[in-house]
């Protein structure tokens, strides 16, 4: 059962009804979000020196060369609940390594080599958009998504802190769960991105808390 939104909150469908019907494998909470006004000022706040901030949601890698991986963290951490982010990371800007995921406050924001940054230490969990490697604590723990699937320019990242899972999809397709780690339950994590290519522009937008809504989103007017 879903909760009733307050005056400053509203339920929003992420996809049109006909698009939702195409992929019934996606968890119901990934299709509808509850957004609150308190999130309007959130954005990519903590950046490595290799990134420049364009606005709250968009950053550009300004460092010359691709010998270093630069990272960025979201301004608001999450400990509970289910959260939906929309990410735009054009494929032609990903270079050899480009990663997305989540990290603790201590997670590294820069590495001295061209590699997957998110998931490169014990404080972060991530997926490399180029190699498809799922990484944590300097280890490759899987491949994601499947052999015939690649991350499009625009996609969704779903963070389920209730079970410690990181999931992904796009508007008409759910990719599945990239990882589940019980150690994430109760942890405080920040969404993260990283890039190695000069000029790479990355946009991250918080769409809201994932909610399972039964029945119509809007009540019928009398």
mmCIF file of C-alpha atoms in Angstrom:
data_model
loop_
_atom_site.group_PDB
_atom_site.id
_atom_site.type_symbol
_atom_site.label_atom_id
_atom_site.label_comp_id
_atom_site.label_asym_id
_atom_site.label_seq_id
_atom_site.Cartn_x
_atom_site.Cartn_y
_atom_site.Cartn_z
ATOM 1 C CA UNK A 1 0.000 0.000 0.000
ATOM 2 C CA UNK A 2 1.281 3.430 -0.852
ATOM 3 C CA UNK A 3 1.399 6.378 1.524
ATOM 4 C CA UNK A 4 -0.519 9.608 1.018
ATOM 5 C CA UNK A 5 1.702 12.458 -0.242
ATOM 6 C CA UNK A 6 1.874 15.690 1.759
ATOM 7 C CA UNK A 7 1.226 19.164 0.346
ATOM 8 C CA UNK A 8 4.840 19.433 -0.812
ATOM 9 C CA UNK A 9 4.945 15.961 -2.365
ATOM 10 C CA UNK A 10 3.422 14.508 -5.497
ATOM 11 C CA UNK A 11 3.334 11.176 -7.274
ATOM 12 C CA UNK A 12 4.708 11.112 -10.810
ATOM 13 C CA UNK A 13 4.602 8.261 -13.334
ATOM 14 C CA UNK A 14 8.054 7.732 -14.868
ATOM 15 C CA UNK A 15 6.719 6.207 -18.093
ATOM 16 C CA UNK A 16 3.562 6.351 -20.159
ATOM 17 C CA UNK A 17 1.142 3.454 -19.522
ATOM 18 C CA UNK A 18 1.850 1.789 -22.883
ATOM 19 C CA UNK A 19 5.581 1.803 -22.081
ATOM 20 C CA UNK A 20 5.034 0.254 -18.669
ATOM 21 C CA UNK A 21 3.230 -2.639 -20.313
ATOM 22 C CA UNK A 22 6.303 -3.546 -22.368
ATOM 23 C CA UNK A 23 8.355 -4.733 -19.411
ATOM 24 C CA UNK A 24 6.453 -6.349 -16.566
ATOM 25 C CA UNK A 25 9.700 -7.561 -14.970
ATOM 26 C CA UNK A 26 10.491 -4.189 -13.431
ATOM 27 C CA UNK A 27 9.538 -3.791 -9.753
ATOM 28 C CA UNK A 28 6.365 -1.661 -9.452
ATOM 29 C CA UNK A 29 8.173 0.953 -7.346
ATOM 30 C CA UNK A 30 10.520 1.775 -10.247
ATOM 31 C CA UNK A 31 7.617 3.069 -12.343
ATOM 32 C CA UNK A 32 6.166 5.684 -9.990
ATOM 33 C CA UNK A 33 8.029 8.171 -7.830
ATOM 34 C CA UNK A 34 7.083 10.602 -5.062
ATOM 35 C CA UNK A 35 8.932 13.887 -5.369
ATOM 36 C CA UNK A 36 9.239 16.510 -2.629
ATOM 37 C CA UNK A 37 10.161 20.180 -2.995
ATOM 38 C CA UNK A 38 12.980 19.730 -0.488
ATOM 39 C CA UNK A 39 14.987 17.927 -3.192
ATOM 40 C CA UNK A 40 14.945 20.819 -5.695
ATOM 41 C CA UNK A 41 18.352 22.153 -4.649
ATOM 42 C CA UNK A 42 20.061 18.740 -4.581
ATOM 43 C CA UNK A 43 22.708 17.983 -7.157
ATOM 44 C CA UNK A 44 26.250 16.869 -7.894
ATOM 45 C CA UNK A 45 28.123 18.719 -5.178
ATOM 46 C CA UNK A 46 31.380 17.012 -4.207
ATOM 47 C CA UNK A 47 33.643 16.902 -7.272
ATOM 48 C CA UNK A 48 37.230 15.980 -7.982
ATOM 49 C CA UNK A 49 39.407 18.775 -9.363
ATOM 50 C CA UNK A 50 39.042 17.285 -12.827
ATOM 51 C CA UNK A 51 35.351 18.218 -13.048
ATOM 52 C CA UNK A 52 33.714 21.612 -13.553
ATOM 53 C CA UNK A 53 30.149 22.264 -12.456
ATOM 54 C CA UNK A 54 27.738 23.570 -15.118
ATOM 55 C CA UNK A 55 24.673 23.545 -12.867
ATOM 56 C CA UNK A 56 23.305 21.462 -9.994
ATOM 57 C CA UNK A 57 22.781 18.462 -12.239
ATOM 58 C CA UNK A 58 25.450 18.667 -14.939
ATOM 59 C CA UNK A 59 29.239 18.453 -14.724
ATOM 60 C CA UNK A 60 31.978 18.371 -17.376
ATOM 61 C CA UNK A 61 35.377 16.731 -17.097
ATOM 62 C CA UNK A 62 37.903 19.486 -17.816
ATOM 63 C CA UNK A 63 41.108 17.648 -16.987
ATOM 64 C CA UNK A 64 43.364 17.190 -20.020
ATOM 65 C CA UNK A 65 44.226 13.614 -20.903
ATOM 66 C CA UNK A 66 42.739 10.300 -19.820
ATOM 67 C CA UNK A 67 45.375 9.000 -17.418
ATOM 68 C CA UNK A 68 43.244 9.817 -14.345
ATOM 69 C CA UNK A 69 39.695 8.866 -13.358
ATOM 70 C CA UNK A 70 37.669 11.741 -11.889
ATOM 71 C CA UNK A 71 34.557 11.284 -9.763
ATOM 72 C CA UNK A 72 31.611 13.178 -8.312
ATOM 73 C CA UNK A 73 29.095 12.557 -5.514
ATOM 74 C CA UNK A 74 25.489 13.588 -5.027
ATOM 75 C CA UNK A 75 24.805 16.194 -2.362
ATOM 76 C CA UNK A 76 22.241 14.207 -0.358
ATOM 77 C CA UNK A 77 23.025 10.783 1.124
ATOM 78 C CA UNK A 78 20.469 7.991 1.473
ATOM 79 C CA UNK A 79 20.099 5.385 4.199
ATOM 80 C CA UNK A 80 16.589 4.028 3.735
ATOM 81 C CA UNK A 81 13.978 3.676 1.052
ATOM 82 C CA UNK A 82 13.967 3.297 -2.705
ATOM 83 C CA UNK A 83 15.260 6.097 -4.926
ATOM 84 C CA UNK A 84 15.217 6.770 -8.661
ATOM 85 C CA UNK A 85 17.859 8.727 -10.597
ATOM 86 C CA UNK A 86 17.928 9.601 -14.270
ATOM 87 C CA UNK A 87 21.419 9.747 -15.773
ATOM 88 C CA UNK A 88 22.539 11.116 -19.119
ATOM 89 C CA UNK A 89 26.037 9.974 -20.074
ATOM 90 C CA UNK A 90 26.498 9.942 -23.891
ATOM 91 C CA UNK A 91 28.299 6.870 -25.172
ATOM 92 C CA UNK A 92 30.754 8.905 -27.253
ATOM 93 C CA UNK A 93 31.925 10.610 -24.044
ATOM 94 C CA UNK A 94 32.653 7.499 -21.989
ATOM 95 C CA UNK A 95 36.183 6.773 -23.199
ATOM 96 C CA UNK A 96 37.770 3.582 -21.874
ATOM 97 C CA UNK A 97 36.108 3.763 -18.456
ATOM 98 C CA UNK A 98 32.983 5.503 -17.172
ATOM 99 C CA UNK A 99 31.211 4.351 -14.031
ATOM 100 C CA UNK A 100 28.074 4.981 -11.998
ATOM 101 C CA UNK A 101 26.936 3.663 -8.650
ATOM 102 C CA UNK A 102 26.982 4.516 -4.967
ATOM 103 C CA UNK A 103 29.601 5.212 -2.333
ATOM 104 C CA UNK A 104 30.097 6.025 1.303
ATOM 105 C CA UNK A 105 31.384 9.399 2.442
ATOM 106 C CA UNK A 106 34.959 8.055 2.361
ATOM 107 C CA UNK A 107 34.716 6.776 -1.231
ATOM 108 C CA UNK A 108 37.561 7.937 -3.465
ATOM 109 C CA UNK A 109 36.856 10.790 -5.897
ATOM 110 C CA UNK A 110 39.983 10.400 -8.017
ATOM 111 C CA UNK A 111 42.400 7.654 -9.020
ATOM 112 C CA UNK A 112 45.882 7.930 -10.462
ATOM 113 C CA UNK A 113 45.097 5.590 -13.337
ATOM 114 C CA UNK A 114 42.572 5.142 -16.119
ATOM 115 C CA UNK A 115 40.207 2.654 -14.504
ATOM 116 C CA UNK A 116 36.739 2.159 -13.074
ATOM 117 C CA UNK A 117 36.560 4.580 -10.133
ATOM 118 C CA UNK A 118 33.163 3.744 -8.590
ATOM 119 C CA UNK A 119 33.793 0.371 -6.974
ATOM 120 C CA UNK A 120 37.569 0.753 -6.868
ATOM 121 C CA UNK A 121 37.718 0.694 -3.065
ATOM 122 C CA UNK A 122 35.873 -0.764 -0.094
ATOM 123 C CA UNK A 123 33.720 2.357 0.179
ATOM 124 C CA UNK A 124 31.979 2.225 -3.215
ATOM 125 C CA UNK A 125 29.938 -0.087 -5.456
ATOM 126 C CA UNK A 126 29.614 0.582 -9.164
ATOM 127 C CA UNK A 127 29.159 -0.496 -12.771
ATOM 128 C CA UNK A 128 31.499 0.419 -15.624
ATOM 129 C CA UNK A 129 29.337 1.602 -18.536
ATOM 130 C CA UNK A 130 32.025 0.628 -21.041
ATOM 131 C CA UNK A 131 33.364 -2.731 -19.843
ATOM 132 C CA UNK A 132 30.090 -3.699 -18.067
ATOM 133 C CA UNK A 133 32.094 -4.825 -15.046
ATOM 134 C CA UNK A 134 30.440 -4.623 -11.638
ATOM 135 C CA UNK A 135 33.068 -3.610 -9.088
ATOM 136 C CA UNK A 136 33.528 -3.327 -5.333
ATOM 137 C CA UNK A 137 36.642 -3.140 -3.181
ATOM 138 C CA UNK A 138 39.035 -3.408 -6.157
ATOM 139 C CA UNK A 139 37.318 -6.618 -7.289
ATOM 140 C CA UNK A 140 35.234 -7.423 -10.340
ATOM 141 C CA UNK A 141 32.171 -9.136 -8.930
ATOM 142 C CA UNK A 142 30.135 -9.578 -12.101
ATOM 143 C CA UNK A 143 29.086 -8.388 -15.545
ATOM 144 C CA UNK A 144 26.059 -6.194 -16.166
ATOM 145 C CA UNK A 145 23.842 -5.902 -18.108
ATOM 146 C CA UNK A 146 23.617 -8.978 -20.358
ATOM 147 C CA UNK A 147 25.662 -9.814 -23.409
ATOM 148 C CA UNK A 148 23.238 -8.225 -25.863
ATOM 149 C CA UNK A 149 22.457 -5.142 -23.764
ATOM 150 C CA UNK A 150 24.435 -1.940 -23.329
ATOM 151 C CA UNK A 151 23.717 1.243 -21.428
ATOM 152 C CA UNK A 152 22.030 3.857 -23.652
ATOM 153 C CA UNK A 153 22.866 7.552 -23.488
ATOM 154 C CA UNK A 154 19.995 8.084 -21.055
ATOM 155 C CA UNK A 155 19.061 5.528 -18.397
ATOM 156 C CA UNK A 156 17.709 5.114 -14.865
ATOM 157 C CA UNK A 157 19.570 4.034 -11.750
ATOM 158 C CA UNK A 158 17.423 2.583 -8.971
ATOM 159 C CA UNK A 159 18.799 2.437 -5.433
ATOM 160 C CA UNK A 160 16.995 0.124 -3.027
ATOM 161 C CA UNK A 161 18.447 0.712 0.424
ATOM 162 C CA UNK A 162 15.864 -1.570 2.041
ATOM 163 C CA UNK A 163 17.643 -4.629 0.619
ATOM 164 C CA UNK A 164 20.990 -3.122 -0.467
ATOM 165 C CA UNK A 165 20.479 -3.362 -4.238
ATOM 166 C CA UNK A 166 21.550 -1.313 -7.249
ATOM 167 C CA UNK A 167 19.316 -1.706 -10.312
ATOM 168 C CA UNK A 168 19.131 -0.145 -13.770
ATOM 169 C CA UNK A 169 16.785 0.321 -16.709
ATOM 170 C CA UNK A 170 15.516 2.648 -19.388
ATOM 171 C CA UNK A 171 12.052 3.945 -20.213
ATOM 172 C CA UNK A 172 10.825 0.835 -22.001
ATOM 173 C CA UNK A 173 13.136 -1.804 -20.543
ATOM 174 C CA UNK A 174 14.274 -2.978 -17.125
ATOM 175 C CA UNK A 175 17.862 -4.264 -17.096
ATOM 176 C CA UNK A 176 17.700 -5.897 -13.675
ATOM 177 C CA UNK A 177 19.819 -5.829 -10.531
ATOM 178 C CA UNK A 178 23.540 -5.189 -10.951
ATOM 179 C CA UNK A 179 24.345 -6.103 -7.360
ATOM 180 C CA UNK A 180 22.925 -6.769 -3.920
ATOM 181 C CA UNK A 181 25.068 -6.429 -0.822
ATOM 182 C CA UNK A 182 23.571 -6.888 2.639
ATOM 183 C CA UNK A 183 26.348 -4.706 4.050
ATOM 184 C CA UNK A 184 24.653 -1.753 2.346
ATOM 185 C CA UNK A 185 21.572 -2.099 4.534
ATOM 186 C CA UNK A 186 21.766 0.653 7.142
ATOM 187 C CA UNK A 187 24.705 2.342 5.411
ATOM 188 C CA UNK A 188 24.637 5.980 4.312
ATOM 189 C CA UNK A 189 25.444 6.194 0.598
ATOM 190 C CA UNK A 190 25.825 8.866 -2.059
ATOM 191 C CA UNK A 191 25.084 8.317 -5.760
ATOM 192 C CA UNK A 192 28.333 8.623 -7.743
ATOM 193 C CA UNK A 193 29.623 8.986 -11.307
ATOM 194 C CA UNK A 194 33.098 8.993 -12.823
ATOM 195 C CA UNK A 195 34.709 9.799 -16.174
ATOM 196 C CA UNK A 196 38.099 9.551 -17.865
ATOM 197 C CA UNK A 197 37.526 11.383 -21.140
ATOM 198 C CA UNK A 198 38.220 15.097 -21.522
ATOM 199 C CA UNK A 199 35.022 16.994 -22.246
ATOM 200 C CA UNK A 200 32.727 14.266 -20.920
ATOM 201 C CA UNK A 201 29.436 15.830 -19.808
ATOM 202 C CA UNK A 202 27.336 13.941 -17.264
ATOM 203 C CA UNK A 203 23.856 14.860 -16.041
ATOM 204 C CA UNK A 204 22.247 13.304 -12.969
ATOM 205 C CA UNK A 205 18.670 14.122 -11.896
ATOM 206 C CA UNK A 206 16.885 12.829 -8.819
ATOM 207 C CA UNK A 207 13.383 11.772 -9.867
ATOM 208 C CA UNK A 208 12.135 10.875 -6.406
ATOM 209 C CA UNK A 209 11.351 8.057 -4.001
ATOM 210 C CA UNK A 210 10.115 4.879 -5.619
ATOM 211 C CA UNK A 211 6.590 3.956 -4.516
ATOM 212 C CA UNK A 212 4.292 1.035 -5.205
ATOM 213 C CA UNK A 213 0.950 2.651 -6.006
ATOM 214 C CA UNK A 214 -2.215 0.569 -6.222
ATOM 215 C CA UNK A 215 -4.992 2.035 -8.305
ATOM 216 C CA UNK A 216 -5.006 5.407 -10.103
ATOM 217 C CA UNK A 217 -2.325 7.958 -9.223
ATOM 218 C CA UNK A 218 -4.814 10.834 -9.160
ATOM 219 C CA UNK A 219 -8.167 10.625 -7.447
ATOM 220 C CA UNK A 220 -11.207 11.274 -9.601
ATOM 221 C CA UNK A 221 -12.814 14.630 -9.025
ATOM 222 C CA UNK A 222 -16.387 14.580 -7.787
#
